[in-house]
């Protein structure tokens, strides 16, 4: 007679659904570019759990800065939805910039995870930058940046990613009051990055994507999408 493993047998006895037992998370906040077929701009809010987008841009001196919903494949990026958020700010030396900021309805609680997609292809060029910042109580606690090479840095330290065009998913989990666990997949489609960082306050409450003074062309533009805040499902063992 075939032996039934204990966890499975226990589920049968108690009447617990296996799909319920192994449910992963519940969603606290989410948004995606697919929600903005009617237009994306400052003051729009088609997601849940976040405040309205705060977006601003400048062409600097003879440059171009702005934001859009578009197809990341136009920038040579793979693995993202056809409708994703994008920024442009070029050319080099023009002072052009673009920023898209999202404040959370509630700051990240212990056990919750902020995650989103970020896709880049060409580097930002000499003097250019693109990336994102995370804030807590008005203080910047994380800066993820790409500048004049393929390198990506976290608070100024190289994360070890090389060149690639695969979309990255970045996740930030609040482990305790002052510890954030960071993870991301390399855009080469192979590597990963993971670390724990101690900050003054782990209650992340704002996210800002940015681009400035990049080299010209679609291939340098950054894209991002699928913002979410999740937490473990405390009821996953319920009958």
mmCIF file of C-alpha atoms in Angstrom:
data_model
loop_
_atom_site.group_PDB
_atom_site.id
_atom_site.type_symbol
_atom_site.label_atom_id
_atom_site.label_comp_id
_atom_site.label_asym_id
_atom_site.label_seq_id
_atom_site.Cartn_x
_atom_site.Cartn_y
_atom_site.Cartn_z
ATOM 1 C CA UNK A 1 0.000 0.000 0.000
ATOM 2 C CA UNK A 2 1.335 3.438 -0.915
ATOM 3 C CA UNK A 3 2.343 5.504 2.106
ATOM 4 C CA UNK A 4 0.880 9.024 2.305
ATOM 5 C CA UNK A 5 3.302 11.654 3.552
ATOM 6 C CA UNK A 6 2.326 13.218 6.886
ATOM 7 C CA UNK A 7 1.667 16.834 5.779
ATOM 8 C CA UNK A 8 -0.593 15.668 2.948
ATOM 9 C CA UNK A 9 -2.446 13.189 5.189
ATOM 10 C CA UNK A 10 -2.903 15.865 7.831
ATOM 11 C CA UNK A 11 -4.478 18.145 5.254
ATOM 12 C CA UNK A 12 -6.916 15.393 4.284
ATOM 13 C CA UNK A 13 -7.885 14.765 7.895
ATOM 14 C CA UNK A 14 -8.351 18.431 8.742
ATOM 15 C CA UNK A 15 -10.061 19.300 5.458
ATOM 16 C CA UNK A 16 -7.511 21.995 4.611
ATOM 17 C CA UNK A 17 -7.212 22.896 0.935
ATOM 18 C CA UNK A 18 -3.655 22.405 -0.331
ATOM 19 C CA UNK A 19 -3.944 25.524 -2.476
ATOM 20 C CA UNK A 20 -4.913 27.455 0.660
ATOM 21 C CA UNK A 21 -2.167 25.839 2.733
ATOM 22 C CA UNK A 22 0.540 26.946 0.328
ATOM 23 C CA UNK A 23 -0.858 30.357 -0.592
ATOM 24 C CA UNK A 24 2.006 32.804 -0.572
ATOM 25 C CA UNK A 25 0.989 36.411 0.014
ATOM 26 C CA UNK A 26 -1.754 38.954 0.101
ATOM 27 C CA UNK A 27 -1.488 42.211 -1.840
ATOM 28 C CA UNK A 28 -1.441 45.502 0.035
ATOM 29 C CA UNK A 29 -0.771 47.806 -2.931
ATOM 30 C CA UNK A 30 -0.304 47.412 -6.673
ATOM 31 C CA UNK A 31 -0.260 49.281 -9.957
ATOM 32 C CA UNK A 32 0.810 48.676 -13.541
ATOM 33 C CA UNK A 33 1.049 50.664 -16.754
ATOM 34 C CA UNK A 34 -1.780 48.589 -18.253
ATOM 35 C CA UNK A 35 -4.137 50.652 -16.070
ATOM 36 C CA UNK A 36 -3.279 53.901 -17.890
ATOM 37 C CA UNK A 37 -4.740 53.502 -21.374
ATOM 38 C CA UNK A 38 -6.409 56.868 -20.853
ATOM 39 C CA UNK A 39 -3.110 58.607 -20.120
ATOM 40 C CA UNK A 40 -0.411 58.717 -17.461
ATOM 41 C CA UNK A 41 0.673 61.924 -15.785
ATOM 42 C CA UNK A 42 1.057 63.751 -12.508
ATOM 43 C CA UNK A 43 -2.079 63.368 -10.393
ATOM 44 C CA UNK A 44 -3.234 60.114 -12.012
ATOM 45 C CA UNK A 45 -3.863 57.068 -9.831
ATOM 46 C CA UNK A 46 -5.249 53.867 -11.312
ATOM 47 C CA UNK A 47 -3.682 51.554 -8.724
ATOM 48 C CA UNK A 48 -4.486 50.722 -5.100
ATOM 49 C CA UNK A 49 -2.519 51.338 -1.915
ATOM 50 C CA UNK A 50 -0.499 54.215 -3.393
ATOM 51 C CA UNK A 51 -1.117 57.931 -3.574
ATOM 52 C CA UNK A 52 -1.333 59.656 -6.967
ATOM 53 C CA UNK A 53 1.718 59.844 -9.215
ATOM 54 C CA UNK A 54 3.880 62.935 -8.848
ATOM 55 C CA UNK A 55 5.702 63.411 -12.169
ATOM 56 C CA UNK A 56 7.882 66.283 -13.355
ATOM 57 C CA UNK A 57 10.410 66.792 -16.128
ATOM 58 C CA UNK A 58 12.599 69.401 -17.795
ATOM 59 C CA UNK A 59 14.412 69.686 -21.101
ATOM 60 C CA UNK A 60 17.190 71.661 -19.474
ATOM 61 C CA UNK A 61 19.058 73.684 -22.109
ATOM 62 C CA UNK A 62 18.194 72.449 -25.576
ATOM 63 C CA UNK A 63 17.316 68.964 -24.374
ATOM 64 C CA UNK A 64 14.274 66.763 -23.946
ATOM 65 C CA UNK A 65 12.732 65.371 -20.783
ATOM 66 C CA UNK A 66 9.487 63.506 -20.323
ATOM 67 C CA UNK A 67 7.551 60.360 -19.507
ATOM 68 C CA UNK A 68 5.304 57.932 -21.362
ATOM 69 C CA UNK A 69 3.631 54.519 -21.440
ATOM 70 C CA UNK A 70 5.265 52.459 -24.183
ATOM 71 C CA UNK A 71 6.728 49.169 -25.327
ATOM 72 C CA UNK A 72 10.093 48.285 -23.721
ATOM 73 C CA UNK A 73 11.077 46.285 -26.810
ATOM 74 C CA UNK A 74 11.512 49.685 -28.501
ATOM 75 C CA UNK A 75 14.396 50.108 -26.056
ATOM 76 C CA UNK A 76 15.712 46.591 -26.654
ATOM 77 C CA UNK A 77 14.457 45.306 -23.274
ATOM 78 C CA UNK A 78 12.936 41.840 -22.935
ATOM 79 C CA UNK A 79 10.460 40.302 -20.498
ATOM 80 C CA UNK A 80 8.244 43.327 -19.856
ATOM 81 C CA UNK A 81 4.632 44.007 -20.774
ATOM 82 C CA UNK A 82 3.912 45.877 -23.997
ATOM 83 C CA UNK A 83 2.518 48.728 -21.888
ATOM 84 C CA UNK A 84 5.156 49.802 -19.345
ATOM 85 C CA UNK A 85 6.147 53.121 -17.793
ATOM 86 C CA UNK A 86 9.126 54.904 -19.373
ATOM 87 C CA UNK A 87 11.260 58.025 -18.914
ATOM 88 C CA UNK A 88 13.495 60.020 -21.263
ATOM 89 C CA UNK A 89 15.980 62.804 -20.542
ATOM 90 C CA UNK A 90 18.615 63.643 -23.150
ATOM 91 C CA UNK A 91 21.091 64.471 -24.580
ATOM 92 C CA UNK A 92 24.263 64.374 -22.526
ATOM 93 C CA UNK A 93 25.161 67.748 -21.074
ATOM 94 C CA UNK A 94 21.716 69.283 -21.652
ATOM 95 C CA UNK A 95 20.583 69.131 -18.040
ATOM 96 C CA UNK A 96 17.382 67.354 -19.099
ATOM 97 C CA UNK A 97 15.646 65.340 -16.371
ATOM 98 C CA UNK A 98 12.522 63.335 -15.675
ATOM 99 C CA UNK A 99 11.105 61.984 -12.407
ATOM 100 C CA UNK A 100 8.130 59.780 -11.484
ATOM 101 C CA UNK A 101 7.384 59.495 -7.766
ATOM 102 C CA UNK A 102 4.924 57.387 -5.794
ATOM 103 C CA UNK A 103 4.093 57.817 -2.091
ATOM 104 C CA UNK A 104 2.572 54.831 -0.249
ATOM 105 C CA UNK A 105 -0.711 55.098 1.621
ATOM 106 C CA UNK A 106 1.063 53.357 4.512
ATOM 107 C CA UNK A 107 4.783 52.896 5.111
ATOM 108 C CA UNK A 108 6.260 49.422 4.630
ATOM 109 C CA UNK A 109 5.527 47.318 7.730
ATOM 110 C CA UNK A 110 7.743 44.549 9.140
ATOM 111 C CA UNK A 111 7.278 41.463 6.962
ATOM 112 C CA UNK A 112 6.018 43.382 3.928
ATOM 113 C CA UNK A 113 7.816 43.432 0.556
ATOM 114 C CA UNK A 114 7.977 46.177 -2.058
ATOM 115 C CA UNK A 115 8.734 44.876 -5.554
ATOM 116 C CA UNK A 116 8.698 46.173 -9.123
ATOM 117 C CA UNK A 117 10.247 45.636 -12.552
ATOM 118 C CA UNK A 118 13.031 47.862 -13.858
ATOM 119 C CA UNK A 119 14.462 47.444 -17.340
ATOM 120 C CA UNK A 120 17.461 49.132 -18.976
ATOM 121 C CA UNK A 121 19.572 48.473 -22.063
ATOM 122 C CA UNK A 122 22.304 50.985 -22.981
ATOM 123 C CA UNK A 123 24.076 52.784 -20.138
ATOM 124 C CA UNK A 124 23.245 56.394 -19.373
ATOM 125 C CA UNK A 125 26.302 57.815 -21.130
ATOM 126 C CA UNK A 126 28.956 60.218 -19.810
ATOM 127 C CA UNK A 127 27.448 62.335 -17.043
ATOM 128 C CA UNK A 128 24.019 60.730 -17.336
ATOM 129 C CA UNK A 129 22.110 58.802 -14.685
ATOM 130 C CA UNK A 130 19.014 56.620 -14.370
ATOM 131 C CA UNK A 131 17.668 54.608 -11.501
ATOM 132 C CA UNK A 132 15.400 54.863 -8.505
ATOM 133 C CA UNK A 133 15.394 56.078 -4.896
ATOM 134 C CA UNK A 134 13.560 54.766 -1.839
ATOM 135 C CA UNK A 135 12.643 57.085 1.026
ATOM 136 C CA UNK A 136 11.565 56.729 4.633
ATOM 137 C CA UNK A 137 10.173 59.698 6.526
ATOM 138 C CA UNK A 138 11.510 62.092 3.903
ATOM 139 C CA UNK A 139 15.037 60.643 4.062
ATOM 140 C CA UNK A 140 16.588 58.830 1.087
ATOM 141 C CA UNK A 141 17.716 55.396 2.289
ATOM 142 C CA UNK A 142 18.446 53.654 -1.033
ATOM 143 C CA UNK A 143 19.737 54.797 -4.410
ATOM 144 C CA UNK A 144 20.006 52.300 -7.262
ATOM 145 C CA UNK A 145 21.826 53.919 -10.182
ATOM 146 C CA UNK A 146 23.232 53.282 -13.640
ATOM 147 C CA UNK A 147 25.625 55.839 -15.080
ATOM 148 C CA UNK A 148 28.335 55.732 -17.777
ATOM 149 C CA UNK A 149 28.953 51.981 -17.898
ATOM 150 C CA UNK A 150 26.962 48.759 -17.538
ATOM 151 C CA UNK A 151 27.516 48.815 -13.770
ATOM 152 C CA UNK A 152 24.549 49.226 -11.411
ATOM 153 C CA UNK A 153 25.218 50.509 -7.906
ATOM 154 C CA UNK A 154 23.282 50.325 -4.645
ATOM 155 C CA UNK A 155 24.151 53.305 -2.434
ATOM 156 C CA UNK A 156 27.351 53.701 -4.431
ATOM 157 C CA UNK A 157 28.458 50.038 -4.257
ATOM 158 C CA UNK A 158 28.562 47.947 -7.441
ATOM 159 C CA UNK A 159 26.021 45.095 -7.202
ATOM 160 C CA UNK A 160 28.000 42.999 -9.698
ATOM 161 C CA UNK A 161 25.578 43.051 -12.625
ATOM 162 C CA UNK A 162 26.988 43.084 -16.140
ATOM 163 C CA UNK A 163 25.394 44.053 -19.423
ATOM 164 C CA UNK A 164 22.106 42.488 -20.470
ATOM 165 C CA UNK A 165 18.622 43.346 -21.669
ATOM 166 C CA UNK A 166 16.422 41.098 -19.481
ATOM 167 C CA UNK A 167 14.035 42.885 -17.149
ATOM 168 C CA UNK A 168 15.104 42.999 -13.492
ATOM 169 C CA UNK A 169 12.689 42.493 -10.600
ATOM 170 C CA UNK A 170 13.844 44.332 -7.488
ATOM 171 C CA UNK A 171 12.415 43.419 -4.066
ATOM 172 C CA UNK A 172 12.799 45.161 -0.707
ATOM 173 C CA UNK A 173 11.552 43.320 2.383
ATOM 174 C CA UNK A 174 11.400 44.943 5.797
ATOM 175 C CA UNK A 175 12.888 42.316 8.121
ATOM 176 C CA UNK A 176 12.656 44.372 11.301
ATOM 177 C CA UNK A 177 12.508 48.030 12.318
ATOM 178 C CA UNK A 178 15.844 48.894 10.693
ATOM 179 C CA UNK A 179 16.803 45.989 8.386
ATOM 180 C CA UNK A 180 15.865 45.766 4.702
ATOM 181 C CA UNK A 181 16.527 42.608 2.684
ATOM 182 C CA UNK A 182 17.209 43.412 -0.992
ATOM 183 C CA UNK A 183 17.096 40.969 -3.895
ATOM 184 C CA UNK A 184 17.193 41.318 -7.681
ATOM 185 C CA UNK A 185 17.886 39.241 -10.761
ATOM 186 C CA UNK A 186 20.736 40.231 -13.083
ATOM 187 C CA UNK A 187 19.752 41.587 -16.489
ATOM 188 C CA UNK A 188 22.051 39.012 -18.098
ATOM 189 C CA UNK A 189 19.366 36.440 -17.240
ATOM 190 C CA UNK A 190 21.695 34.404 -15.016
ATOM 191 C CA UNK A 191 23.018 36.211 -11.949
ATOM 192 C CA UNK A 192 21.316 37.436 -8.803
ATOM 193 C CA UNK A 193 21.949 40.011 -6.089
ATOM 194 C CA UNK A 194 20.924 39.693 -2.439
ATOM 195 C CA UNK A 195 21.958 41.584 0.682
ATOM 196 C CA UNK A 196 20.656 42.905 3.994
ATOM 197 C CA UNK A 197 21.104 46.585 4.785
ATOM 198 C CA UNK A 198 20.626 48.304 8.141
ATOM 199 C CA UNK A 199 19.031 51.747 7.827
ATOM 200 C CA UNK A 200 17.878 54.352 10.320
ATOM 201 C CA UNK A 201 14.196 53.628 9.604
ATOM 202 C CA UNK A 202 12.954 50.707 7.509
ATOM 203 C CA UNK A 203 9.477 52.153 7.004
ATOM 204 C CA UNK A 204 9.805 52.842 3.275
ATOM 205 C CA UNK A 205 7.040 55.220 2.240
ATOM 206 C CA UNK A 206 8.048 56.665 -1.149
ATOM 207 C CA UNK A 207 9.602 55.469 -4.417
ATOM 208 C CA UNK A 208 11.053 57.707 -7.142
ATOM 209 C CA UNK A 209 12.217 56.658 -10.619
ATOM 210 C CA UNK A 210 14.501 59.136 -12.380
ATOM 211 C CA UNK A 211 16.573 59.829 -15.488
ATOM 212 C CA UNK A 212 18.912 62.742 -16.249
ATOM 213 C CA UNK A 213 21.346 63.838 -18.956
ATOM 214 C CA UNK A 214 21.413 60.461 -20.708
ATOM 215 C CA UNK A 215 22.846 59.722 -24.117
ATOM 216 C CA UNK A 216 20.282 60.194 -26.869
ATOM 217 C CA UNK A 217 18.223 57.372 -28.362
ATOM 218 C CA UNK A 218 15.483 54.952 -27.354
ATOM 219 C CA UNK A 219 17.965 52.290 -26.256
ATOM 220 C CA UNK A 220 19.065 54.372 -23.250
ATOM 221 C CA UNK A 221 15.573 54.949 -21.873
ATOM 222 C CA UNK A 222 14.616 53.163 -18.615
ATOM 223 C CA UNK A 223 11.297 51.353 -18.172
ATOM 224 C CA UNK A 224 9.503 50.179 -15.023
ATOM 225 C CA UNK A 225 6.271 48.393 -14.179
ATOM 226 C CA UNK A 226 4.236 46.185 -11.830
ATOM 227 C CA UNK A 227 4.649 48.014 -8.535
ATOM 228 C CA UNK A 228 3.407 45.981 -5.573
ATOM 229 C CA UNK A 229 3.495 45.721 -1.804
ATOM 230 C CA UNK A 230 2.731 42.261 -0.395
ATOM 231 C CA UNK A 231 2.857 40.439 2.910
ATOM 232 C CA UNK A 232 2.607 36.783 4.040
ATOM 233 C CA UNK A 233 -0.950 35.475 4.241
ATOM 234 C CA UNK A 234 -1.552 34.987 7.966
ATOM 235 C CA UNK A 235 -4.670 32.930 7.214
ATOM 236 C CA UNK A 236 -2.940 30.399 4.941
ATOM 237 C CA UNK A 237 -3.480 27.634 7.521
ATOM 238 C CA UNK A 238 -7.185 28.330 7.941
ATOM 239 C CA UNK A 239 -9.653 25.515 7.230
#
